[in-house]
PDB file of C-alpha atoms in Angstrom:
ATOM      1  CA  MET A   1       8.360  49.912   9.319  1.00  0.00           C
ATOM      2  CA  ALA A   2       8.610  46.209  10.065  1.00  0.00           C
ATOM      3  CA  GLN A   3      10.780  44.022   7.822  1.00  0.00           C
ATOM      4  CA  TRP A   4      11.426  40.311   7.723  1.00  0.00           C
ATOM      5  CA  VAL A   5      14.954  39.096   8.356  1.00  0.00           C
ATOM      6  CA  PHE A   6      15.975  36.134   6.193  1.00  0.00           C
ATOM      7  CA  ASN A   7      18.316  33.318   7.198  1.00  0.00           C
ATOM      8  CA  ARG A   8      21.151  31.781   5.172  1.00  0.00           C
ATOM      9  CA  ASN A   9      18.597  29.710   3.223  1.00  0.00           C
ATOM     10  CA  GLY A  10      16.519  32.745   2.227  1.00  0.00           C
ATOM     11  CA  LYS A  11      13.636  31.975   4.615  1.00  0.00           C
ATOM     12  CA  ALA A  12      11.952  34.763   6.597  1.00  0.00           C
ATOM     13  CA  LYS A  13      12.459  33.925  10.288  1.00  0.00           C
ATOM     14  CA  ILE A  14      12.447  37.036  12.507  1.00  0.00           C
ATOM     15  CA  ILE A  15      11.294  40.641  12.195  1.00  0.00           C
ATOM     16  CA  PHE A  16      13.232  43.884  12.507  1.00  0.00           C
ATOM     17  CA  LYS A  17      11.074  46.759  13.726  1.00  0.00           C
ATOM     18  CA  GLU A  18      12.474  50.055  14.986  1.00  0.00           C
ATOM     19  CA  SER A  19      14.867  49.302  17.844  1.00  0.00           C
ATOM     20  CA  CYS A  20      14.153  45.611  18.308  1.00  0.00           C
ATOM     21  CA  PHE A  21      13.921  42.165  16.803  1.00  0.00           C
ATOM     22  CA  ARG A  22      10.724  40.160  17.101  1.00  0.00           C
ATOM     23  CA  ASP A  23       9.973  36.501  16.597  1.00  0.00           C
ATOM     24  CA  ALA A  24       7.469  35.280  14.005  1.00  0.00           C
ATOM     25  CA  ARG A  25       4.672  35.693  16.568  1.00  0.00           C
ATOM     26  CA  GLY A  26       5.459  39.386  17.108  1.00  0.00           C
ATOM     27  CA  ARG A  27       7.167  39.117  20.518  1.00  0.00           C
ATOM     28  CA  VAL A  28      10.321  41.112  21.245  1.00  0.00           C
ATOM     29  CA  VAL A  29      13.375  38.825  21.382  1.00  0.00           C
ATOM     30  CA  GLY A  30      16.273  41.295  21.159  1.00  0.00           C
ATOM     31  CA  TRP A  31      17.300  44.946  21.128  1.00  0.00           C
ATOM     32  CA  ILE A  32      19.370  47.179  18.874  1.00  0.00           C
ATOM     33  CA  ASN A  33      21.326  50.131  20.217  1.00  0.00           C
ATOM     34  CA  ASN A  34      23.313  51.949  17.517  1.00  0.00           C
ATOM     35  CA  THR A  35      24.868  49.012  15.627  1.00  0.00           C
ATOM     36  CA  ASN A  36      24.934  46.671  18.629  1.00  0.00           C
ATOM     37  CA  VAL A  37      22.512  43.787  19.201  1.00  0.00           C
ATOM     38  CA  PHE A  38      21.528  42.820  22.745  1.00  0.00           C
ATOM     39  CA  SER A  39      19.488  40.015  24.274  1.00  0.00           C
ATOM     40  CA  LEU A  40      16.275  40.794  26.137  1.00  0.00           C
ATOM     41  CA  ARG A  41      18.322  40.893  29.338  1.00  0.00           C
ATOM     42  CA  GLY A  42      20.813  43.399  27.937  1.00  0.00           C
ATOM     43  CA  ARG A  43      23.749  41.115  27.085  1.00  0.00           C
ATOM     44  CA  HIS A  44      25.701  42.008  23.927  1.00  0.00           C
ATOM     45  CA  ILE A  45      25.188  39.220  21.351  1.00  0.00           C
ATOM     46  CA  GLY A  46      26.128  40.752  18.007  1.00  0.00           C
ATOM     47  CA  TRP A  47      25.868  43.621  15.552  1.00  0.00           C
ATOM     48  CA  TYR A  48      23.329  44.980  13.063  1.00  0.00           C
ATOM     49  CA  GLU A  49      24.822  46.969  10.203  1.00  0.00           C
ATOM     50  CA  HIS A  50      23.309  48.027   6.893  1.00  0.00           C
ATOM     51  CA  GLY A  51      20.475  45.503   7.170  1.00  0.00           C
ATOM     52  CA  VAL A  52      22.617  42.510   8.166  1.00  0.00           C
ATOM     53  CA  VAL A  53      22.583  40.760  11.561  1.00  0.00           C
ATOM     54  CA  TYR A  54      25.939  39.404  12.745  1.00  0.00           C
ATOM     55  CA  ASP A  55      26.483  37.037  15.679  1.00  0.00           C
ATOM     56  CA  ARG A  56      28.956  37.610  18.529  1.00  0.00           C
ATOM     57  CA  ASN A  57      31.768  36.264  16.309  1.00  0.00           C
ATOM     58  CA  ASN A  58      30.850  38.740  13.522  1.00  0.00           C
ATOM     59  CA  ASN A  59      29.523  35.962  11.262  1.00  0.00           C
ATOM     60  CA  THR A  60      26.346  36.592   9.259  1.00  0.00           C
ATOM     61  CA  LEU A  61      23.106  35.400  10.884  1.00  0.00           C
ATOM     62  CA  GLY A  62      20.548  37.019   8.589  1.00  0.00           C
ATOM     63  CA  PHE A  63      19.624  40.012   6.472  1.00  0.00           C
ATOM     64  CA  ILE A  64      16.705  42.156   5.381  1.00  0.00           C
ATOM     65  CA  LYS A  65      15.645  42.156   1.737  1.00  0.00           C
ATOM     66  CA  ASN A  66      17.291  45.432   0.678  1.00  0.00           C
ATOM     67  CA  CYS A  67      20.433  45.184   2.813  1.00  0.00           C
ATOM     68  CA  THR A  68      23.708  46.782   1.789  1.00  0.00           C
ATOM     69  CA  GLY A  69      25.950  45.109   4.375  1.00  0.00           C
ATOM     70  CA  TYR A  70      28.343  42.202   3.866  1.00  0.00           C
ATOM     71  CA  ILE A  71      26.824  38.765   3.196  1.00  0.00           C
ATOM     72  CA  PRO A  72      29.071  35.799   2.283  1.00  0.00           C
ATOM     73  CA  SER A  73      26.634  34.654  -0.425  1.00  0.00           C
ATOM     74  CA  PHE A  74      23.158  35.896  -1.300  1.00  0.00           C
ATOM     75  CA  PRO A  75      20.571  33.082  -1.315  1.00  0.00           C
ATOM     76  CA  GLY A  76      17.332  33.093  -3.259  1.00  0.00           C
ATOM     77  CA  LEU A  77      14.493  34.425  -1.105  1.00  0.00           C
ATOM     78  CA  SER A  78      11.344  32.532  -0.251  1.00  0.00           C
ATOM     79  CA  GLY A  79       8.005  34.277   0.008  1.00  0.00           C
ATOM     80  CA  THR A  80       7.389  36.358   3.086  1.00  0.00           C
ATOM     81  CA  PRO A  81       4.625  35.510   5.515  1.00  0.00           C
ATOM     82  CA  GLY A  82       2.130  38.130   6.615  1.00  0.00           C
ATOM     83  CA  MET A  83       3.126  40.304   9.545  1.00  0.00           C
ATOM     84  CA  PRO A  84       1.778  39.156  12.903  1.00  0.00           C
ATOM     85  CA  GLY A  85       0.220  41.482  15.435  1.00  0.00           C
ATOM     86  CA  PHE A  86       2.899  43.012  17.634  1.00  0.00           C
ATOM     87  CA  SER A  87       2.849  42.755  21.398  1.00  0.00           C
ATOM     88  CA  GLY A  88       3.939  45.706  23.521  1.00  0.00           C
ATOM     89  CA  LYS A  89       7.621  46.201  24.174  1.00  0.00           C
ATOM     90  CA  PRO A  90       8.992  45.144  27.537  1.00  0.00           C
ATOM     91  CA  GLY A  91      11.108  47.650  29.440  1.00  0.00           C
ATOM     92  CA  ARG A  92      14.551  48.106  27.942  1.00  0.00           C
ATOM     93  CA  PRO A  93      17.261  46.703  30.195  1.00  0.00           C
ATOM     94  CA  GLY A  94      20.599  48.311  30.912  1.00  0.00           C
ATOM     95  CA  PHE A  95      23.016  47.144  28.244  1.00  0.00           C
ATOM     96  CA  SER A  96      26.268  45.326  28.955  1.00  0.00           C
ATOM     97  CA  GLY A  97      29.649  46.486  27.730  1.00  0.00           C
ATOM     98  CA  ILE A  98      30.508  46.035  24.084  1.00  0.00           C
ATOM     99  CA  PRO A  99      33.345  43.648  23.245  1.00  0.00           C
ATOM    100  CA  GLY A 100      35.922  44.250  20.549  1.00  0.00           C
ATOM    101  CA  LYS A 101      34.625  43.336  17.143  1.00  0.00           C
ATOM    102  CA  PRO A 102      36.339  40.392  15.436  1.00  0.00           C
ATOM    103  CA  GLY A 103      37.040  40.332  11.699  1.00  0.00           C
ATOM    104  CA  ARG A 104      34.215  39.274   9.401  1.00  0.00           C
ATOM    105  CA  GLY A 105      33.648  35.632   8.693  1.00  0.00           C
ATOM    106  CA  GLY A 106      31.209  33.567   6.686  1.00  0.00           C
ATOM    107  CA  TRP A 107      27.752  32.406   7.641  1.00  0.00           C
ATOM    108  CA  SER A 108      27.132  31.851  11.334  1.00  0.00           C
ATOM    109  CA  LYS A 109      26.953  28.333  12.752  1.00  0.00           C
ATOM    110  CA  TYR A 110      23.944  29.553  14.777  1.00  0.00           C
ATOM    111  CA  ASP A 111      20.346  29.380  13.600  1.00  0.00           C
ATOM    112  CA  LEU A 112      18.800  32.851  13.188  1.00  0.00           C
ATOM    113  CA  GLU A 113      15.389  31.807  14.480  1.00  0.00           C
ATOM    114  CA  PHE A 114      16.760  30.485  17.779  1.00  0.00           C
ATOM    115  CA  TYR A 115      19.821  32.693  18.287  1.00  0.00           C
ATOM    116  CA  PHE A 116      18.082  35.283  20.475  1.00  0.00           C
ATOM    117  CA  LYS A 117      16.293  32.662  22.585  1.00  0.00           C
ATOM    118  CA  GLU A 118      19.529  30.724  23.134  1.00  0.00           C
ATOM    119  CA  ASN A 119      21.454  33.832  24.164  1.00  0.00           C
ATOM    120  CA  GLN A 120      19.291  35.222  26.942  1.00  0.00           C
TER     121      GLN A 120
END
């Protein structure tokens, strides 16, 4: 089931579907393996736990509507756009090593919508 991921302002920006993240146009922009988030090229860029996406510094990037993970503050949610058509998945890359996980922080300084594109 596909679900929108909301940013710190409560706006739907990317989509979580099965083992990947997709942009608002339905294209794969990142991978999930267990609780680890990887770029399209296989570089570790964060974590996904209990419906919350964390950046590489373990700060909150975004969350799905019914998440149970840690969020520094829960914003009001805007309406959700319709789901786009989904393109096929590219081949999964080999994944890089996983760094030690820092302690939790607040909201990420990175923008959810562009985080995956900037971290290829």
